[in-house]
Structure formats: C-alpha cells, structure tokens
Coordinates of C-alpha atoms and ligand atoms in Angstrom, one line a residue:
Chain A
X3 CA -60.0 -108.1 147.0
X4 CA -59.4 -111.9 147.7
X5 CA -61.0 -115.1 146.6
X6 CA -64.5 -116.6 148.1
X7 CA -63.6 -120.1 149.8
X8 CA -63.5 -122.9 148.0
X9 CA -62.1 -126.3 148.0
X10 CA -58.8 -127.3 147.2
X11 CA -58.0 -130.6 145.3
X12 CA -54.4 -131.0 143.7
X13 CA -54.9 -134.1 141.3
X14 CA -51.4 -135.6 140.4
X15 CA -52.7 -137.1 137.2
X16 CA -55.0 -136.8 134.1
X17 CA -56.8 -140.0 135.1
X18 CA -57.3 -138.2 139.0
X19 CA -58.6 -134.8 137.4
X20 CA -61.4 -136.0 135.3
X21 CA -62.7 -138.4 138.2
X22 CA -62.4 -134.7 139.8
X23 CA -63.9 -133.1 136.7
X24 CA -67.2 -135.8 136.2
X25 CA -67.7 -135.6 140.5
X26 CA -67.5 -131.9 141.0
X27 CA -69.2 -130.8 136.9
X28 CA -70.0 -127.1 137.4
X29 CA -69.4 -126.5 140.6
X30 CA -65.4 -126.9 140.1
X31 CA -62.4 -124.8 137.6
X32 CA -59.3 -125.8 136.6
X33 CA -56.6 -123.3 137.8
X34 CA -53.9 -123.8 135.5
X35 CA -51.1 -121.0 135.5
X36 CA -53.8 -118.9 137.0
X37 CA -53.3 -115.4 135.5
X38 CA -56.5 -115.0 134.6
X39 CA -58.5 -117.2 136.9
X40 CA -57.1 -115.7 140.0
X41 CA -57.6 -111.9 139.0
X42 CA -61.5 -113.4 138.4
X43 CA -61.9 -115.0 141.8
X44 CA -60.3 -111.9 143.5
X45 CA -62.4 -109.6 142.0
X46 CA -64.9 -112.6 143.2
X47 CA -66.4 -112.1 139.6
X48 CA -66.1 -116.1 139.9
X49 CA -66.7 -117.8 143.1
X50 CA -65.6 -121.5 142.2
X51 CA -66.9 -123.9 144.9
X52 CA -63.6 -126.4 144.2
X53 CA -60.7 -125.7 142.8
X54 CA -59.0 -128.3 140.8
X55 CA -55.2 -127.2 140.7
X56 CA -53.3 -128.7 137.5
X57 CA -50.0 -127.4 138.6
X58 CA -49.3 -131.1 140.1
X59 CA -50.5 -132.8 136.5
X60 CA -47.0 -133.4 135.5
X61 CA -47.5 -135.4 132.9
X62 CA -49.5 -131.9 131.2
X63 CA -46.0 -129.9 131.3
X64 CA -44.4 -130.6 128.3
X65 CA -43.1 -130.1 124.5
X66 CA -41.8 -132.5 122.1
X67 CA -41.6 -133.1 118.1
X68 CA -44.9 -134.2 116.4
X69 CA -45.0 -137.9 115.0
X70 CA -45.1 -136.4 111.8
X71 CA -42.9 -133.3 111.9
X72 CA -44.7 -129.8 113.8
X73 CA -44.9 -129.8 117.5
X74 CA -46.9 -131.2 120.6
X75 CA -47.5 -128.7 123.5
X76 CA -48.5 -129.8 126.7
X77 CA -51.4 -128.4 128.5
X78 CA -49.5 -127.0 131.3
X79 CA -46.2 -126.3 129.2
X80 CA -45.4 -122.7 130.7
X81 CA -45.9 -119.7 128.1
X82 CA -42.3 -118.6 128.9
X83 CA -41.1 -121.8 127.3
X84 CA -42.4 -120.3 124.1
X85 CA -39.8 -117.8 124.4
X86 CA -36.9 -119.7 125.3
X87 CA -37.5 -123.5 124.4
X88 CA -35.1 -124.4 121.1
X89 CA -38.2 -126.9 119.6
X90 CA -40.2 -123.4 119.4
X91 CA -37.9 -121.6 117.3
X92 CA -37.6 -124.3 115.1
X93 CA -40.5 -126.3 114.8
X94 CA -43.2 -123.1 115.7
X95 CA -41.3 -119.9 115.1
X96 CA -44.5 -118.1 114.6
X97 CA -45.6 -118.8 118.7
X98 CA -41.9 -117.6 119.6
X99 CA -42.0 -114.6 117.6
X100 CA -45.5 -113.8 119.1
X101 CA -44.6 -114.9 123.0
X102 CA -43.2 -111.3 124.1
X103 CA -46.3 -109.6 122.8
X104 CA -48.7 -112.4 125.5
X105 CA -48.7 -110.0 129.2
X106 CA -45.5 -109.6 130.9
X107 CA -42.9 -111.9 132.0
X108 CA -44.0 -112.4 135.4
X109 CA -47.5 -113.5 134.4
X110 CA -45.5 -115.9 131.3
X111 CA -43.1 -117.6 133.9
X112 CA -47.0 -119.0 135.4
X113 CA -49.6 -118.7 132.7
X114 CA -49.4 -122.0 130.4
X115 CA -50.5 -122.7 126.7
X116 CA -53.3 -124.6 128.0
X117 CA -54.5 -121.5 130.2
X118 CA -54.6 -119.2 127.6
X119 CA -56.5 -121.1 125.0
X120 CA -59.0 -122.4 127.4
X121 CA -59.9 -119.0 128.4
X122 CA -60.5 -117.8 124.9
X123 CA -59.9 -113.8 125.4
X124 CA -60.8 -112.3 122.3
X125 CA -57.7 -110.2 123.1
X126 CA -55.1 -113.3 123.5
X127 CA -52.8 -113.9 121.0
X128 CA -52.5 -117.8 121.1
X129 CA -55.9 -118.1 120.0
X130 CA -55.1 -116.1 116.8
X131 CA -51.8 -117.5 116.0
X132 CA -53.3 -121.1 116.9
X133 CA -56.0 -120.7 114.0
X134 CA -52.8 -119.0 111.7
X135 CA -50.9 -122.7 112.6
X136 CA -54.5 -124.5 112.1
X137 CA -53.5 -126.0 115.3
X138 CA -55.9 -128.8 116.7
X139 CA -56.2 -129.3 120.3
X140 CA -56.5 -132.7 122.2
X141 CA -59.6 -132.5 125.0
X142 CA -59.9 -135.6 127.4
X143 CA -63.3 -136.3 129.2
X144 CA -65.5 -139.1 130.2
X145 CA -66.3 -141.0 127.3
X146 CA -62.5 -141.0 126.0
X147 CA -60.9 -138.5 123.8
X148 CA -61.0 -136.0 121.0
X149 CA -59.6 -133.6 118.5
X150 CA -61.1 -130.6 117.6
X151 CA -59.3 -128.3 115.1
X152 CA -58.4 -124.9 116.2
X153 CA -61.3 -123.1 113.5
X154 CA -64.2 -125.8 115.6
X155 CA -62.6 -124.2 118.9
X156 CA -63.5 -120.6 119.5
X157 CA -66.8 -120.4 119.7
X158 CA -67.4 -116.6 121.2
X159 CA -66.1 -114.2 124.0
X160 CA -64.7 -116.7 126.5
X161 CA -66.5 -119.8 124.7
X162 CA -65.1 -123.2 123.8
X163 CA -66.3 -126.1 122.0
X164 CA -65.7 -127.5 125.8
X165 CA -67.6 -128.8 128.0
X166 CA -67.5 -128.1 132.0
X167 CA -66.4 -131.4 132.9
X168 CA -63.6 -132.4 129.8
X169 CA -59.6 -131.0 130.3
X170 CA -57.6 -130.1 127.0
X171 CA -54.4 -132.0 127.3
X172 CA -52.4 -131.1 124.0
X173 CA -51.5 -128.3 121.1
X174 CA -50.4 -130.1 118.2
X175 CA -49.0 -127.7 115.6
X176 CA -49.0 -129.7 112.6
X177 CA -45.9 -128.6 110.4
X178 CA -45.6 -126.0 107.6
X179 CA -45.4 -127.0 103.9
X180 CA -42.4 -126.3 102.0
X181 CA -41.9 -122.6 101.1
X182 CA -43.7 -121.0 103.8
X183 CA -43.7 -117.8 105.7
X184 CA -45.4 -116.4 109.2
X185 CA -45.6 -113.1 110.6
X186 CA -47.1 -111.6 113.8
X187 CA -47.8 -107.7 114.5
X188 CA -50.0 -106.0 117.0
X189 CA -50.7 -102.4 118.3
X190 CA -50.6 -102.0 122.1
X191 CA -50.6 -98.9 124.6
X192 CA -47.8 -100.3 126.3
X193 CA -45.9 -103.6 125.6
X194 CA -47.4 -106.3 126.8
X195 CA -50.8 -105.2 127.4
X196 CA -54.3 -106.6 125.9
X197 CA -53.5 -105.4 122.2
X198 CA -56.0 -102.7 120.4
X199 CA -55.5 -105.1 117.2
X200 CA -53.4 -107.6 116.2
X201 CA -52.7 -110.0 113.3
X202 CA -51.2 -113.6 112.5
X203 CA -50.9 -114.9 108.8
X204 CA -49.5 -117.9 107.2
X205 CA -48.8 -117.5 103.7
X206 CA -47.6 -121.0 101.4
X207 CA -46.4 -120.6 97.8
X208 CA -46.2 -123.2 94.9
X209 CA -43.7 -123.5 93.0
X210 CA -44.4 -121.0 90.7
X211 CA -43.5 -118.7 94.0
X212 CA -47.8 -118.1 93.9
X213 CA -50.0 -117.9 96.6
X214 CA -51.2 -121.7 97.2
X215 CA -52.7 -121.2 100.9
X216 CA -52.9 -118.3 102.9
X217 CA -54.3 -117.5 106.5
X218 CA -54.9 -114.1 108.0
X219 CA -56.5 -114.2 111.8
X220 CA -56.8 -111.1 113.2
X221 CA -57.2 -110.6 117.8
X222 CA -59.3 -108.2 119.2
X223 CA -61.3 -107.1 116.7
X224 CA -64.5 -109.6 117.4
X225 CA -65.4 -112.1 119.9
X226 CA -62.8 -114.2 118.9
X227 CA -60.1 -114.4 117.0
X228 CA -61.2 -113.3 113.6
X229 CA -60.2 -115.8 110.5
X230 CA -60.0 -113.4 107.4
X231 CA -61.8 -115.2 104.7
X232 CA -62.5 -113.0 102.0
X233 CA -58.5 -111.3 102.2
X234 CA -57.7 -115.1 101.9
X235 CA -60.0 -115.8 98.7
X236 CA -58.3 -112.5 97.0
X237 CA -54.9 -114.1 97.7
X238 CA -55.3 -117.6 96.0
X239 CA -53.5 -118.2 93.0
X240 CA -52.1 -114.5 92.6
X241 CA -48.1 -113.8 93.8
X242 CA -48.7 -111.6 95.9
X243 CA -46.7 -108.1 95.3
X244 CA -47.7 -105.0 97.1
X245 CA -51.0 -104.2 94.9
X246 CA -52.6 -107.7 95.6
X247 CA -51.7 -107.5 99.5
X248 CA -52.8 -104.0 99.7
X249 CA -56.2 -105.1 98.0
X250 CA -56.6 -108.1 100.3
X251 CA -56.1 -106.1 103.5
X252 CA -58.8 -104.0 102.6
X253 CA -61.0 -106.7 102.0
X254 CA -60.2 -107.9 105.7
X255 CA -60.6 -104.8 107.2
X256 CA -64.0 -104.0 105.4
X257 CA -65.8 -107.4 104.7
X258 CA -64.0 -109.8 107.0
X259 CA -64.1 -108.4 110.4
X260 CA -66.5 -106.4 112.2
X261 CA -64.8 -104.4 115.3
X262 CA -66.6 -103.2 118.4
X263 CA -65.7 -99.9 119.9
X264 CA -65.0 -99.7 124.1
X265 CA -62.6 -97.4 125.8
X266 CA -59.3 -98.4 124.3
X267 CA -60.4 -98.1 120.7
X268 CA -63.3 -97.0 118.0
X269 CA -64.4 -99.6 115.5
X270 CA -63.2 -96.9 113.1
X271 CA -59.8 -97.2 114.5
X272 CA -59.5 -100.6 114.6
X273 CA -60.6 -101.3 111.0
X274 CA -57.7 -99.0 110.4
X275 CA -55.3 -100.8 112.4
X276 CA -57.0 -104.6 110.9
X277 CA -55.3 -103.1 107.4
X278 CA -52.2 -101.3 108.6
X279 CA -51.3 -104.8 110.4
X280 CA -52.8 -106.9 107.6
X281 CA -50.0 -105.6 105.0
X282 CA -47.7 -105.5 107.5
X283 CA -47.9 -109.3 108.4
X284 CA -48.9 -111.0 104.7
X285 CA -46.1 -108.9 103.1
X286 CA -43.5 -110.3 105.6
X287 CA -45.1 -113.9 105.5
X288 CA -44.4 -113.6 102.1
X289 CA -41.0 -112.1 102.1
X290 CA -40.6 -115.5 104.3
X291 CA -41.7 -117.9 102.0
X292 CA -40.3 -116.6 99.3
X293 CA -37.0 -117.0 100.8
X294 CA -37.7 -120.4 102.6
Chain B
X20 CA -66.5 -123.9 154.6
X21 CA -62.7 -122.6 155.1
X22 CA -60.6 -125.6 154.7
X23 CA -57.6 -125.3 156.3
X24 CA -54.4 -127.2 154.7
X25 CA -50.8 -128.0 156.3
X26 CA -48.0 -126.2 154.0
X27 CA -43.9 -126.0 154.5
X28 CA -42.5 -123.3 152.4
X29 CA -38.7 -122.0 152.2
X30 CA -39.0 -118.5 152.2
X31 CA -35.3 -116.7 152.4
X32 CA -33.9 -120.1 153.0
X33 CA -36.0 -120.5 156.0
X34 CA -38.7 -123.2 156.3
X35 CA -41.8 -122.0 157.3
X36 CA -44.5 -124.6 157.9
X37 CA -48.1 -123.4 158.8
X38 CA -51.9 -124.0 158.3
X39 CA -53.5 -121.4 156.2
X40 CA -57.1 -121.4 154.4
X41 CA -56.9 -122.7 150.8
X42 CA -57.8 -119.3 149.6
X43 CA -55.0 -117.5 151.2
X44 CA -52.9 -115.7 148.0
X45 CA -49.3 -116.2 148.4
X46 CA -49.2 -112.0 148.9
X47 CA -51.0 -112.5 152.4
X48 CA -49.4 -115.6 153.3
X49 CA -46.1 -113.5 153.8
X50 CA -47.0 -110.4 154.9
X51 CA -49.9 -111.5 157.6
X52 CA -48.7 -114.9 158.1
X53 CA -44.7 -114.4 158.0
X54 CA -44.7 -110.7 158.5
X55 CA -42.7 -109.9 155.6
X56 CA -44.5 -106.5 154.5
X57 CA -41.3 -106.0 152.3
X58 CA -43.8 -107.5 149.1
X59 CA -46.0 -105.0 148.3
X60 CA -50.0 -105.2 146.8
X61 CA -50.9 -102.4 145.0
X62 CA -53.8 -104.5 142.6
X63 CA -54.4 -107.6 143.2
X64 CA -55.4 -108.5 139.4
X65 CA -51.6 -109.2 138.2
X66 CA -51.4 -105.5 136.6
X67 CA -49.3 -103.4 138.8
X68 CA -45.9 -105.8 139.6
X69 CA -45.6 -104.6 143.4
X70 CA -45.8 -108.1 144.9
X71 CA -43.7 -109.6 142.1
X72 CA -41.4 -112.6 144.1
X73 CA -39.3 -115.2 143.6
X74 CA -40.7 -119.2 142.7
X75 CA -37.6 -121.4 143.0
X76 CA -35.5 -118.0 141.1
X77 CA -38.1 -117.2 138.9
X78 CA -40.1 -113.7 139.0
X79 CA -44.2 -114.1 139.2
X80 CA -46.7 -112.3 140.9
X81 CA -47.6 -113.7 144.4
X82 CA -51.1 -112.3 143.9
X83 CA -52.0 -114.6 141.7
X84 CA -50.6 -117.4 143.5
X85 CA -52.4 -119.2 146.3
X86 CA -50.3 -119.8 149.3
X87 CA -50.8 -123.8 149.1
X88 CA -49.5 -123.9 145.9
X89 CA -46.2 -122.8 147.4
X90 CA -46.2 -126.1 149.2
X91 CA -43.0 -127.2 148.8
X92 CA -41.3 -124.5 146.9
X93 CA -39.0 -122.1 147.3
X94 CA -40.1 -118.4 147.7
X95 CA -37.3 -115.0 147.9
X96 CA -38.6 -111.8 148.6
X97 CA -37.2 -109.0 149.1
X98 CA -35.7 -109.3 152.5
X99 CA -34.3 -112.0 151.3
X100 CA -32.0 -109.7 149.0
X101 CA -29.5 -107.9 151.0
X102 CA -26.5 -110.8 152.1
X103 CA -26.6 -111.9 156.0
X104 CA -23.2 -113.0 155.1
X105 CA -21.9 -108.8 154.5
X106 CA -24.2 -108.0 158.1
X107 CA -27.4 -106.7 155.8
X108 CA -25.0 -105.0 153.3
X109 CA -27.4 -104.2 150.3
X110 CA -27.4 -106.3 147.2
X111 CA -25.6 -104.4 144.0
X112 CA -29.0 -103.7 142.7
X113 CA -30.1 -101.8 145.7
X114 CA -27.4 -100.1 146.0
X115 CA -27.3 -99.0 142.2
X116 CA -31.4 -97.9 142.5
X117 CA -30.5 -96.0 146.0
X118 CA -27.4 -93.9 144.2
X119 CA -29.6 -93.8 140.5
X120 CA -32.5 -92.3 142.6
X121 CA -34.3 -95.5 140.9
X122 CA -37.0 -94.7 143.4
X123 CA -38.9 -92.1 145.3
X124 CA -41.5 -92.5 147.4
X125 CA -40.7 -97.0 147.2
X126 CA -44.2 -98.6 146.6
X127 CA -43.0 -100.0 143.8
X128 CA -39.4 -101.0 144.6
X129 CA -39.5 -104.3 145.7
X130 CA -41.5 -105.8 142.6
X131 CA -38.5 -103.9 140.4
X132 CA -36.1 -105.6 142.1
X133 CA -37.3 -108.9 142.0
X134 CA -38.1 -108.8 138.3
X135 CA -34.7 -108.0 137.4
X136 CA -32.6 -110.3 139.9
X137 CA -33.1 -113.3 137.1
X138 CA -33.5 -111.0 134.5
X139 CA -30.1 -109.5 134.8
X140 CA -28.5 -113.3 135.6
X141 CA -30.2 -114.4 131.7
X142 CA -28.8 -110.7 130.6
X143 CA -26.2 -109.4 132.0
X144 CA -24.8 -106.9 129.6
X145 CA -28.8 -105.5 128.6
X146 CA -29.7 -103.0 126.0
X147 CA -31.7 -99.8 126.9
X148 CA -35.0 -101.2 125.1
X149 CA -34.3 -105.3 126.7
X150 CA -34.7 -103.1 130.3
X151 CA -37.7 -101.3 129.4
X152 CA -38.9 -104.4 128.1
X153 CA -38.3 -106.2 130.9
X154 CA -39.8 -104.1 132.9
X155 CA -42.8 -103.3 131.1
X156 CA -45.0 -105.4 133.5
X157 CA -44.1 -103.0 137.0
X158 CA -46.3 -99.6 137.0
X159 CA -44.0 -96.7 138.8
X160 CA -46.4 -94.1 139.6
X161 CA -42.9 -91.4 140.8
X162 CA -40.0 -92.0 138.8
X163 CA -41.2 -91.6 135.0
X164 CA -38.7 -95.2 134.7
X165 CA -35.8 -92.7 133.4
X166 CA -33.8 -93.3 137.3
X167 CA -34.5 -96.9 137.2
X168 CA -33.2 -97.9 133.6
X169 CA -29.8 -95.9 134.8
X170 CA -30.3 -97.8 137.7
X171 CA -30.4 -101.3 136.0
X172 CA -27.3 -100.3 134.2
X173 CA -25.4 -99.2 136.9
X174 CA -26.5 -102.4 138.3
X175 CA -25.5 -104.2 135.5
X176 CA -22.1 -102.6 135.4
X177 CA -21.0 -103.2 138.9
X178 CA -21.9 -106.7 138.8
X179 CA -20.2 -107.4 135.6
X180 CA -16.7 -105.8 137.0
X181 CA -17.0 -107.8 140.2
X182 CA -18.1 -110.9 138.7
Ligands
LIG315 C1 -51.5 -108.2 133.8 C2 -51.9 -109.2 132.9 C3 -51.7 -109.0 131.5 C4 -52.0 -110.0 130.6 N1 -51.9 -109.7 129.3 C5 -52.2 -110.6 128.3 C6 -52.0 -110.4 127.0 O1 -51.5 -109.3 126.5 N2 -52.3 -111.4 126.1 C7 -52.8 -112.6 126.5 O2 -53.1 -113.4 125.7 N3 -53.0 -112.8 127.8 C8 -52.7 -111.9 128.7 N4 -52.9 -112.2 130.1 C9 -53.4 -113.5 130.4 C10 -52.4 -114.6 130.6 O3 -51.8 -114.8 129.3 C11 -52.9 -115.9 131.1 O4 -51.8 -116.7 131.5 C12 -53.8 -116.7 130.2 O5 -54.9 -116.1 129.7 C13 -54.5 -117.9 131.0 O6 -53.5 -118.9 131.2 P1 -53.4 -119.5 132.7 O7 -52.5 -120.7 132.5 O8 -52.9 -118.5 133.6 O9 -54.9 -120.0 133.0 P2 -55.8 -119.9 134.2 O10 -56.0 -118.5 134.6 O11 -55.4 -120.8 135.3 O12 -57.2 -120.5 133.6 C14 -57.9 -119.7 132.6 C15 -59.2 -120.5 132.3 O13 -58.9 -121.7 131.5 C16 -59.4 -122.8 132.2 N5 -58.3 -123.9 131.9 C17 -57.0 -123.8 132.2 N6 -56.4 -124.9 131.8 C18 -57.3 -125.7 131.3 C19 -57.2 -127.0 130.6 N7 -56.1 -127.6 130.5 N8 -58.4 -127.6 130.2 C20 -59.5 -126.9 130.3 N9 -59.7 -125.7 130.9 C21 -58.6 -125.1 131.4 C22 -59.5 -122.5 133.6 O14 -60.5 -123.2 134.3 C23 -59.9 -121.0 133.5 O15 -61.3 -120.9 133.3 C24 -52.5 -111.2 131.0 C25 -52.7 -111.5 132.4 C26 -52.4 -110.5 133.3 C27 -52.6 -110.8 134.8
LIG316 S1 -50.6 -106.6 143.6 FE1 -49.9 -108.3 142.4 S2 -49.6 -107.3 140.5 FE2 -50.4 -105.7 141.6
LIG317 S1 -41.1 -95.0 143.5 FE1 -43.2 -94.5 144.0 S2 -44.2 -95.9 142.8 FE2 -42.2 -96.2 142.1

C-alpha cells in the first residue's frame, strides 16, 4: 500500500526542528532512517499530517569519544556504522557485536541509533543493549534540555519517557569499569529477523575476580526490554562459576521476566530460551572480564 | 492536500528532474515516473528485498524511501548494471546468476543483485556463511538460495581474476 498525504518539511537544523516540533505537536513525526515509520504509513497504520524529515539534521549524524572516556552517538548516526566504525569496536564493543543481529543490511545502511530507540520495539536490540551499557540519552525540547537514563526510558510497547513535541539528540555510553565483560545472544527464525528472545549482560569484577555489578536485559520477552533484577541480586558478591550462573538464569527466567505467547513463540518457550541465553551471555561476560 | 515538490535525482548517471507528491516512495518514483520497472515491489514494508537500490553505492530499500528524499542523490538500479561502454554486455554478476541458474522465474533478481554489488566490492573473496549472511534480508520464493550462493561465488571468482 502507499502513505496518506502529508506535508513535507526538511529542517536543516536542531534549532529548525523543534520550532517544527512545538508548531506542528501531534499532528507531525519525525522520520528518521524510516524503517519503521515508512512500513507504518504504508500500511496507513499511521497517517502523519507533516512529516518532519531529520535526514537533513546534520549536525544529528555523528560519533565521537565521551568527555570522560565511553562514547557519544548521534541521533541520526546510521546503525551500519555500528558495524564498521573503529570508535565502536573499541569504545562500545557490546553494540558492534550486537549490530548484525538489528534487520538486515539494507534496512541498517538507513535506519539510525536514534530511530531505533525512539521507536522502542519490544523486539529491538538497542533498547536492550542500551539498558546493559546503562546508556543515557540526551532529548531537546522547548524548555531546554535533558538526560534521562536508559532504565527512566522505556516505558511500554512503543512508549518513551518522550513527549510528542521533544527530539532525542544523543546516546552517551558511559565507559566500562576496569575488568569488565559483555555478551549479546538471541534466537531468530532467520538471521536478522525480530528475535524470539534475546539477551545483553554486563558483568564487572573486583579484584578479588567477584561479581561487583552485573546487568542482564533480556528483548522480546515483555513490553520492553526486560532488566533482570532478581538474576542480578543472586550474582553480587559471588564469582560466578557455572553453578551460580546456572542458578541466576533460572531466577531470570522464572521471577524476572514474564513472556507473552503470539505466533512466533509460547511463553513456555521463551522462558526456556530467557535461560538457555541467560548462561550463554553472563558466562561469556564473565569469561571477558576475567580476562580484561 | 497533495503537495507537490521540485526534485533532480541522478538515476544511472542521468539527471532526472521532476515534480512528484511528497508521498511518492522512491519504488514508484522510478517505475511510474522514470519507467524503470527493472526495481521490483513485492511488500512494501522493507521485508521482501525486491526493490533493494543503490543510494550514492549503498544498497537500501527504495520502499521505504520517499522519492523527495532522493533530492539530490544519486540512485543505480538495475538497468543501470549492464556497461553502455561493452553495448549492454551484462555485468560479471549477471552473467555468473544467468550460467549458476541463480534465478528462475526473476522476481527477485534485481534486489539480489543490488545487494551484493557493494557487498562484494567490501568482500571480495566471501565465505559461504558472509553470502548467506549477506543476503539474509532478500526472500527467493524459486531457487531454495543453493544457485545463487554458487552464483555469488562464481561472481566473486571472475571478478577477482579480471581485476
Ligand atoms: C524488514 C525489517 C526488519 C527489521 N528487523 C529489525 C530487527 O531485527 N531488530 C530491530 O531492532 N529493528 C529491526 N527493524 C527496524 C529497524 O531497525 C529500524 O531502523 C528502527 O527500528 C527505526 O529506526 P529508523 O531510524 O528507521 O526510525 P524511523 O522509522 O524513521 O522512526 C521510528 C520512530 O522513531 C521516531 N524518531 C526517530 N528519530 C527520532 C528522534 N531523533 N527523536 C524522537 N523521535 C524519533 C519516529 O518519529 C518514529 O516514530 C527492521 C525493519 C525492517 C523493515
Ligand atoms: S518491496 Fe521493498 S522490501 Fe519488499
Ligand atoms: S527467482 Fe523467483 S523469486 Fe527468486
């Protein structure tokens, strides 16, 4: 099918978008990389009245080093760049390992960081890995701008802390501490598609090589991403061999999470995956920051 | 209502200025507009690769793309494959998917080829599972992808002797 009208307004900076943004309020949408607007409006499950294209927003499309180690993403920084920018393998090696698992990479060479986070999927894996980074994101509006960590963020299927009229502008990954490991797994029919389950964790040891802060976030298993509370509680303080990562993944998969079932998957089946995955990525977190 | 906006687009390494509607997806803009029904629409939701193009050499999906924001860009489909310069002679990747039997019935051809035009000039000696991989986001409803891996290779083959 093919989008209702609407009107068209390419804004070449931030300043230009949010007069856009506080003239237009609900009645407009971003369209970023558009790989999941677009489908919407031609579908015509949206009908936008303006469009407010942010591929002219230069000053959105880009990556550099945080002031204090960690990295600064752009809004409109392209999800490819994930994949092949140097500053992501070494400064977020976690979003590069993840990058080939986000769609195809048609849809990556368009779709930007910004996009995806904004649209909050509860199948995306940038939300997930962004709560695994504790990531914080910069939004611009009116009255000036904020920060809202990644964990204030997702607030339900397709739901921000935004509001219609304010534009995130920035990803700041704030850096590891010393002797830390990542890992990223997920299950999918066929690479590159909406994943049945998948799982990000961060896991930081103390000198004593024991577990000083741990995060587990799972996708697609709730109407977010899914922070795994209780598997991180079971962590703290231990090292954490096979039989303390083995318990903690059950915890996840039975206390933490609580899957819905839809054509793709059972509940049943996805609490099975949550553990399978969960083991999977803490024990290779750890293997990381062991040898960090 | 339908606002109608002034665009000049290189498609093929011709420039093409026209007036479309701002809703126009890239996909229509050159088949109706510019009558190049080589890019094919099988979905129109991003999931099938058919209309997979060329945006200044990279592959996207021209059905998710509105044609005004190809204003100014550069756009090569897949008439623009086959070398003016060699009378129309077909491009090594064409051939290779024509003697591989790489296709059947051809729905799905073009968005192959212009997904692996930059793929193969970032890999040019690829692994079985970098192809598949590659590919993962074009649907083939004929082949079973079997003719079109030995195709890519082939492909790959040819071009790295003669280049
Ligand atoms: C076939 C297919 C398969 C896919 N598979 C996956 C997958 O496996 N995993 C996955 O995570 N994604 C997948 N996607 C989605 C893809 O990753 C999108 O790129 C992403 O979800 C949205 O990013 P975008 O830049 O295209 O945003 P758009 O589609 O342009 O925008 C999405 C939403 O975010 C809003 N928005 C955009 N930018 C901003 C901003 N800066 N500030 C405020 N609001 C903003 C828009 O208004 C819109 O509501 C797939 C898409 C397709 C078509
Ligand atoms: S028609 Fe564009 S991906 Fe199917
Ligand atoms: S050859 Fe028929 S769909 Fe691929």
């Amino acid at each position: 099918m093919k989008p209702a009208p609407f009107k068209y307004l390419a804004p070449a900076s931030v300043e230009e978008t949010l007069s856009m943004l506080t003239q237009y309020g609900y009645e407009a949408k971003l369209l970023a990389g558009g790989q999941s607007l677009i489908p919407t409006m031609n579908f015509r499950l949206a009908q936008p009245a303006v469009i407010i294209d942010l591929n002219r927003v230069s000053e959105l499309a880009y990556m550099r080093p945080g002031d204090s180690g960690g990295l600064c993403i752009g809004a409109m920084a392209r999800q490819r760049e994930g994949e092949y920018h140097p500053l992501f393998a070494e400064r977020a090696p976690l979003i590069r390992e993840t990058m080939p698992h986000v769609a195809h990479p048609q849809i990556r060479n368009r779709g930007t960081f910004g996009g995806s986070i904004a649209h909050a999927d509860p199948a995306a894996e940038l939300p997930a890995v962004m709560l695994a980074l504790n990531a914080g994101f910069k939004i611009r509006g009116r009255e000036g701008e904020r920060e809202i960590p990644a964990r204030d963020f997702f607030v339900g299927m397709f739901a921000t802390a935004m509001q219609p009229e304010e534009l995130l502008t920035e990803i700041l990954i704030p850096p590891l501490p010393p002797r830390s490991g990542w890992a990223f797994k997920e299950v999918a029919r066929r690479h590159g598609d909406y994943a049945l389950a998948g799982a990000a964790a961060v896991v930081s040891l103390n000198e004593q090589q024991r577990c000083r802060e741990a995060r587990l976030v799972f996708l697609s298993v709730g109407d977010g991403p899914v922070e795994a509370r209780g598997a991180v509680q079971a962590l703290a303080g231990e090292i954490p061999g096979e039989e303390v990562i083995r318990a903690a993944a059950e915890t996840a998969a039975a206390v933490d999470i609580d899957p819905g079932s839809d054509i793709h998957a059972s509940a049943e089946f996805r609490r099975h995956l949550a553990r399978v995955l969960a083991v999977q990525v803490l024990h290779q977190a750890y293997e990381r920051a062991r040898r960090a | 209502m339908a606002e109608r906006i002034q665009i000049s687009v290189r498609v093929n390494h011709t420039l093409f200025e026209r007036e479309v509607e701002s809703q126009l997806l890239l996909s229509d803009f050159l088949r109706h507009e510019l009558e190049l029904t080589g890019t094919h629409v099988g979905c129109e939701h991003g999931v099938c690769g058919a209309c997979t193009v060329l945006l200044n050499g990279e592959a996207v999906r021209s059905c998710l793309m509105l044609a005004v924001q190809a204003d100014g860009q550069e756009i090569t489909t897949v008439e623009g494959m086959a070398s003016p310069a060699l009378a129309g002679a077909l491009h090594p990747l064409q051939a290779a998917f024509k003697e591989a039997h790489g296709l059947q019935c051809g729905f799905c051809t073009p968005g192959f080829l212009m997904t692996l035009i930059p793929f193969l000039k970032n890999h040019p000696d690829p692994t079985e599972a970098e192809i598949r991989q590659a590919l993962s986001g074009n649907i083939c409803r004929c082949t079973g992808y079997q003719n079109i891996v030995k195709a890519v290779q082939l492909a790959a083959k040819r071009m790295a002797q003669s280049a």
